[in-house]
Amino acid sequence: MQRYAAAKDRSSHVGLWTHKVGFVEHHHNGRLVLRGTFAGHYLDVDESDRVSQKGAGEGAVAAGLVGALLGPPGIAVGLTLGGIIGSQTGSPSDTEAEPEALVDQLRAAMPRSSSAVVLIAAALDVDDMLAALRESARSVVRHPLSADQAAQLEASLGTAPLASPER
């Protein structure tokens, strides 16, 4: 993000590319974090964040009801412990959906313990970003998408909300 901020500050004009980028961290354990705009969709995916919201709610309610037998302190302890236990034991299908096609491509392209600024956009926007980043970009991978790849990417991002309109 520091390189992005420096490039944005260095730019004589703030190009449209600045509203189309996403940031990716590939942790040493292989898990990814994606935040920002990817192909027009906003993502906030953290593969390390594997808690079940449904499980947390159900656990908190059940333990809170049991805790009610012990009075107000029992309710508080029951809600807290029930939420924690339920969040960890809930079904993995209860966690947020992940754009698997995009995640798989990023995982394959990025070495572990690294981060990247990702731009999925027209060639002109990519050129503008690279010009702004200049030599601060340690490694650049440019990959034009085929129509099939673009369709697969869009299908993968289908459940993600659309990003804010360009300014």
PDB file of C-alpha atoms in Angstrom:
ATOM      1  CA  MET A   1       0.000   0.000   0.000  1.00  0.00           C
ATOM      2  CA  GLN A   2       2.937   2.322   0.614  1.00  0.00           C
ATOM      3  CA  ARG A   3       4.038   2.062  -3.007  1.00  0.00           C
ATOM      4  CA  TYR A   4       0.477   2.750  -4.137  1.00  0.00           C
ATOM      5  CA  ALA A   5       0.217   5.826  -1.897  1.00  0.00           C
ATOM      6  CA  ALA A   6       3.587   7.128  -3.120  1.00  0.00           C
ATOM      7  CA  ALA A   7       2.619   6.554  -6.762  1.00  0.00           C
ATOM      8  CA  LYS A   8      -0.707   8.287  -6.245  1.00  0.00           C
ATOM      9  CA  ASP A   9       1.051  11.273  -4.626  1.00  0.00           C
ATOM     10  CA  ARG A  10       3.657  11.366  -7.411  1.00  0.00           C
ATOM     11  CA  SER A  11       1.082  11.401 -10.200  1.00  0.00           C
ATOM     12  CA  SER A  12       0.549  14.780 -11.794  1.00  0.00           C
ATOM     13  CA  HIS A  13      -3.056  13.716 -12.346  1.00  0.00           C
ATOM     14  CA  VAL A  14      -4.930  11.076 -10.444  1.00  0.00           C
ATOM     15  CA  GLY A  15      -5.838   8.584 -13.115  1.00  0.00           C
ATOM     16  CA  LEU A  16      -8.824   6.319 -13.157  1.00  0.00           C
ATOM     17  CA  TRP A  17      -6.522   3.422 -12.269  1.00  0.00           C
ATOM     18  CA  THR A  18      -6.368   4.631  -8.648  1.00  0.00           C
ATOM     19  CA  HIS A  19     -10.037   3.682  -8.205  1.00  0.00           C
ATOM     20  CA  LYS A  20      -9.640   0.241  -9.771  1.00  0.00           C
ATOM     21  CA  VAL A  21      -6.849  -1.340  -7.730  1.00  0.00           C
ATOM     22  CA  GLY A  22      -6.923  -4.123  -5.213  1.00  0.00           C
ATOM     23  CA  PHE A  23      -4.323  -5.066  -2.648  1.00  0.00           C
ATOM     24  CA  VAL A  24      -3.237  -8.633  -2.020  1.00  0.00           C
ATOM     25  CA  GLU A  25      -1.140 -10.123   0.760  1.00  0.00           C
ATOM     26  CA  HIS A  26       0.130 -13.680   0.413  1.00  0.00           C
ATOM     27  CA  HIS A  27       1.094 -14.812   3.891  1.00  0.00           C
ATOM     28  CA  HIS A  28       3.841 -17.317   4.671  1.00  0.00           C
ATOM     29  CA  ASN A  29       1.177 -19.914   5.558  1.00  0.00           C
ATOM     30  CA  GLY A  30      -0.279 -19.684   2.025  1.00  0.00           C
ATOM     31  CA  ARG A  31      -3.425 -17.774   2.953  1.00  0.00           C
ATOM     32  CA  LEU A  32      -4.413 -14.642   1.066  1.00  0.00           C
ATOM     33  CA  VAL A  33      -5.962 -11.328   2.018  1.00  0.00           C
ATOM     34  CA  LEU A  34      -7.694  -9.377  -0.769  1.00  0.00           C
ATOM     35  CA  ARG A  35      -9.004  -5.853  -0.264  1.00  0.00           C
ATOM     36  CA  GLY A  36     -10.098  -3.294  -2.792  1.00  0.00           C
ATOM     37  CA  THR A  37     -11.474  -3.317  -6.299  1.00  0.00           C
ATOM     38  CA  PHE A  38     -11.025  -6.352  -8.512  1.00  0.00           C
ATOM     39  CA  ALA A  39     -12.600  -6.218 -11.988  1.00  0.00           C
ATOM     40  CA  GLY A  40     -15.211  -3.702 -10.810  1.00  0.00           C
ATOM     41  CA  HIS A  41     -16.165  -5.590  -7.627  1.00  0.00           C
ATOM     42  CA  TYR A  42     -15.215  -4.694  -4.068  1.00  0.00           C
ATOM     43  CA  LEU A  43     -13.577  -7.507  -2.111  1.00  0.00           C
ATOM     44  CA  ASP A  44     -12.623  -7.814   1.522  1.00  0.00           C
ATOM     45  CA  VAL A  45     -11.541 -11.442   1.839  1.00  0.00           C
ATOM     46  CA  ASP A  46      -9.261 -12.741   4.559  1.00  0.00           C
ATOM     47  CA  GLU A  47      -8.632 -16.478   4.351  1.00  0.00           C
ATOM     48  CA  SER A  48      -7.351 -16.412   7.935  1.00  0.00           C
ATOM     49  CA  ASP A  49     -10.770 -15.204   9.089  1.00  0.00           C
ATOM     50  CA  ARG A  50     -12.649 -18.468   9.268  1.00  0.00           C
ATOM     51  CA  VAL A  51     -15.446 -17.898  11.732  1.00  0.00           C
ATOM     52  CA  SER A  52     -19.039 -18.880  11.281  1.00  0.00           C
ATOM     53  CA  GLN A  53     -21.337 -15.936  11.936  1.00  0.00           C
ATOM     54  CA  LYS A  54     -24.360 -18.207  12.021  1.00  0.00           C
ATOM     55  CA  GLY A  55     -22.606 -20.548  14.469  1.00  0.00           C
ATOM     56  CA  ALA A  56     -21.588 -17.609  16.667  1.00  0.00           C
ATOM     57  CA  GLY A  57     -25.172 -16.377  16.848  1.00  0.00           C
ATOM     58  CA  GLU A  58     -26.619 -19.786  17.612  1.00  0.00           C
ATOM     59  CA  GLY A  59     -23.943 -20.508  20.222  1.00  0.00           C
ATOM     60  CA  ALA A  60     -24.450 -17.161  21.933  1.00  0.00           C
ATOM     61  CA  VAL A  61     -28.229 -17.614  22.152  1.00  0.00           C
ATOM     62  CA  ALA A  62     -28.015 -21.191  23.446  1.00  0.00           C
ATOM     63  CA  ALA A  63     -25.329 -20.455  26.048  1.00  0.00           C
ATOM     64  CA  GLY A  64     -27.045 -17.189  27.019  1.00  0.00           C
ATOM     65  CA  LEU A  65     -30.249 -19.089  27.775  1.00  0.00           C
ATOM     66  CA  VAL A  66     -28.346 -21.609  29.881  1.00  0.00           C
ATOM     67  CA  GLY A  67     -26.492 -18.739  31.574  1.00  0.00           C
ATOM     68  CA  ALA A  68     -29.828 -17.132  32.460  1.00  0.00           C
ATOM     69  CA  LEU A  69     -30.179 -19.777  35.141  1.00  0.00           C
ATOM     70  CA  LEU A  70     -27.204 -18.164  36.887  1.00  0.00           C
ATOM     71  CA  GLY A  71     -28.487 -14.595  36.659  1.00  0.00           C
ATOM     72  CA  PRO A  72     -27.032 -11.559  34.816  1.00  0.00           C
ATOM     73  CA  PRO A  73     -23.354 -12.608  35.194  1.00  0.00           C
ATOM     74  CA  GLY A  74     -24.246 -16.048  33.828  1.00  0.00           C
ATOM     75  CA  ILE A  75     -25.976 -14.497  30.820  1.00  0.00           C
ATOM     76  CA  ALA A  76     -22.923 -12.357  30.020  1.00  0.00           C
ATOM     77  CA  VAL A  77     -20.496 -15.258  30.333  1.00  0.00           C
ATOM     78  CA  GLY A  78     -22.838 -17.555  28.400  1.00  0.00           C
ATOM     79  CA  LEU A  79     -23.253 -15.107  25.516  1.00  0.00           C
ATOM     80  CA  THR A  80     -19.506 -14.552  25.245  1.00  0.00           C
ATOM     81  CA  LEU A  81     -18.390 -18.169  25.500  1.00  0.00           C
ATOM     82  CA  GLY A  82     -21.270 -19.429  23.368  1.00  0.00           C
ATOM     83  CA  GLY A  83     -20.434 -16.937  20.614  1.00  0.00           C
ATOM     84  CA  ILE A  84     -16.766 -17.875  20.618  1.00  0.00           C
ATOM     85  CA  ILE A  85     -17.378 -21.623  20.618  1.00  0.00           C
ATOM     86  CA  GLY A  86     -20.160 -21.392  18.037  1.00  0.00           C
ATOM     87  CA  SER A  87     -18.046 -19.263  15.685  1.00  0.00           C
ATOM     88  CA  GLN A  88     -15.316 -21.882  15.640  1.00  0.00           C
ATOM     89  CA  THR A  89     -17.560 -24.945  15.311  1.00  0.00           C
ATOM     90  CA  GLY A  90     -19.963 -23.610  12.672  1.00  0.00           C
ATOM     91  CA  SER A  91     -20.070 -25.077   9.202  1.00  0.00           C
ATOM     92  CA  PRO A  92     -17.425 -23.787   6.775  1.00  0.00           C
ATOM     93  CA  SER A  93     -20.252 -23.037   4.346  1.00  0.00           C
ATOM     94  CA  ASP A  94     -21.321 -20.308   6.775  1.00  0.00           C
ATOM     95  CA  THR A  95     -18.202 -18.255   6.023  1.00  0.00           C
ATOM     96  CA  GLU A  96     -18.031 -15.568   3.364  1.00  0.00           C
ATOM     97  CA  ALA A  97     -17.901 -16.663  -0.255  1.00  0.00           C
ATOM     98  CA  GLU A  98     -14.528 -16.383  -1.909  1.00  0.00           C
ATOM     99  CA  PRO A  99     -13.883 -15.751  -5.619  1.00  0.00           C
ATOM    100  CA  GLU A 100     -12.026 -19.030  -6.106  1.00  0.00           C
ATOM    101  CA  ALA A 101     -10.856 -18.472  -9.693  1.00  0.00           C
ATOM    102  CA  LEU A 102      -9.251 -15.137  -8.797  1.00  0.00           C
ATOM    103  CA  VAL A 103      -7.787 -16.428  -5.541  1.00  0.00           C
ATOM    104  CA  ASP A 104      -6.266 -19.470  -7.273  1.00  0.00           C
ATOM    105  CA  GLN A 105      -4.631 -17.296  -9.951  1.00  0.00           C
ATOM    106  CA  LEU A 106      -3.239 -14.847  -7.396  1.00  0.00           C
ATOM    107  CA  ARG A 107      -1.938 -17.630  -5.177  1.00  0.00           C
ATOM    108  CA  ALA A 108      -0.111 -19.188  -8.139  1.00  0.00           C
ATOM    109  CA  ALA A 109       1.338 -15.864  -9.336  1.00  0.00           C
ATOM    110  CA  MET A 110       2.541 -14.476  -6.004  1.00  0.00           C
ATOM    111  CA  PRO A 111       5.310 -15.881  -3.835  1.00  0.00           C
ATOM    112  CA  ARG A 112       4.532 -16.419  -0.161  1.00  0.00           C
ATOM    113  CA  SER A 113       5.333 -13.571   2.234  1.00  0.00           C
ATOM    114  CA  SER A 114       4.705 -10.969  -0.448  1.00  0.00           C
ATOM    115  CA  SER A 115       2.135  -8.340  -1.328  1.00  0.00           C
ATOM    116  CA  ALA A 116       0.916  -6.777  -4.539  1.00  0.00           C
ATOM    117  CA  VAL A 117      -1.111  -4.023  -6.076  1.00  0.00           C
ATOM    118  CA  VAL A 118      -3.474  -5.661  -8.577  1.00  0.00           C
ATOM    119  CA  LEU A 119      -5.193  -3.866 -11.410  1.00  0.00           C
ATOM    120  CA  ILE A 120      -7.654  -5.644 -13.676  1.00  0.00           C
ATOM    121  CA  ALA A 121      -8.404  -3.001 -16.264  1.00  0.00           C
ATOM    122  CA  ALA A 122      -7.834  -1.763 -19.796  1.00  0.00           C
ATOM    123  CA  ALA A 123      -4.236  -1.566 -21.030  1.00  0.00           C
ATOM    124  CA  LEU A 124      -4.201   2.249 -20.858  1.00  0.00           C
ATOM    125  CA  ASP A 125      -5.052   2.197 -17.133  1.00  0.00           C
ATOM    126  CA  VAL A 126      -2.340  -0.404 -16.524  1.00  0.00           C
ATOM    127  CA  ASP A 127       0.170   1.755 -18.412  1.00  0.00           C
ATOM    128  CA  ASP A 128      -0.785   4.770 -16.267  1.00  0.00           C
ATOM    129  CA  MET A 129      -0.344   2.775 -13.067  1.00  0.00           C
ATOM    130  CA  LEU A 130       3.048   1.408 -14.122  1.00  0.00           C
ATOM    131  CA  ALA A 131       4.220   4.892 -15.085  1.00  0.00           C
ATOM    132  CA  ALA A 132       3.177   6.193 -11.660  1.00  0.00           C
ATOM    133  CA  LEU A 133       4.799   3.291  -9.801  1.00  0.00           C
ATOM    134  CA  ARG A 134       8.020   3.651 -11.820  1.00  0.00           C
ATOM    135  CA  GLU A 135      10.973   1.824 -10.337  1.00  0.00           C
ATOM    136  CA  SER A 136       9.229   1.205  -7.012  1.00  0.00           C
ATOM    137  CA  ALA A 137       7.508  -1.790  -8.614  1.00  0.00           C
ATOM    138  CA  ARG A 138       9.907  -4.632  -7.817  1.00  0.00           C
ATOM    139  CA  SER A 139       8.218  -7.097 -10.102  1.00  0.00           C
ATOM    140  CA  VAL A 140       5.548  -6.622 -12.730  1.00  0.00           C
ATOM    141  CA  VAL A 141       3.356  -9.385 -14.083  1.00  0.00           C
ATOM    142  CA  ARG A 142       1.123  -8.368 -16.936  1.00  0.00           C
ATOM    143  CA  HIS A 143      -1.396 -10.875 -18.164  1.00  0.00           C
ATOM    144  CA  PRO A 144      -4.014 -10.064 -20.813  1.00  0.00           C
ATOM    145  CA  LEU A 145      -7.273 -11.904 -20.222  1.00  0.00           C
ATOM    146  CA  SER A 146      -8.956 -13.940 -22.913  1.00  0.00           C
ATOM    147  CA  ALA A 147     -12.727 -13.678 -23.278  1.00  0.00           C
ATOM    148  CA  ASP A 148     -13.085 -17.033 -21.497  1.00  0.00           C
ATOM    149  CA  GLN A 149     -10.841 -15.923 -18.617  1.00  0.00           C
ATOM    150  CA  ALA A 150     -12.757 -12.657 -18.274  1.00  0.00           C
ATOM    151  CA  ALA A 151     -16.056 -14.568 -18.170  1.00  0.00           C
ATOM    152  CA  GLN A 152     -14.670 -16.984 -15.565  1.00  0.00           C
ATOM    153  CA  LEU A 153     -13.417 -14.067 -13.478  1.00  0.00           C
ATOM    154  CA  GLU A 154     -16.771 -12.291 -13.668  1.00  0.00           C
ATOM    155  CA  ALA A 155     -18.587 -15.488 -12.660  1.00  0.00           C
ATOM    156  CA  SER A 156     -16.184 -15.904  -9.729  1.00  0.00           C
ATOM    157  CA  LEU A 157     -16.897 -12.341  -8.571  1.00  0.00           C
ATOM    158  CA  GLY A 158     -20.649 -12.573  -9.145  1.00  0.00           C
ATOM    159  CA  THR A 159     -21.595 -12.504  -5.448  1.00  0.00           C
ATOM    160  CA  ALA A 160     -19.202  -9.653  -4.563  1.00  0.00           C
ATOM    161  CA  PRO A 161     -20.713  -6.159  -4.439  1.00  0.00           C
ATOM    162  CA  LEU A 162     -19.966  -3.740  -7.245  1.00  0.00           C
ATOM    163  CA  ALA A 163     -17.310  -1.172  -6.447  1.00  0.00           C
ATOM    164  CA  SER A 164     -18.117   2.515  -6.202  1.00  0.00           C
ATOM    165  CA  PRO A 165     -18.483   4.257  -9.559  1.00  0.00           C
ATOM    166  CA  GLU A 166     -15.363   5.844 -11.024  1.00  0.00           C
ATOM    167  CA  ARG A 167     -14.795   9.455 -10.161  1.00  0.00           C
TER     168      ARG A 167
END
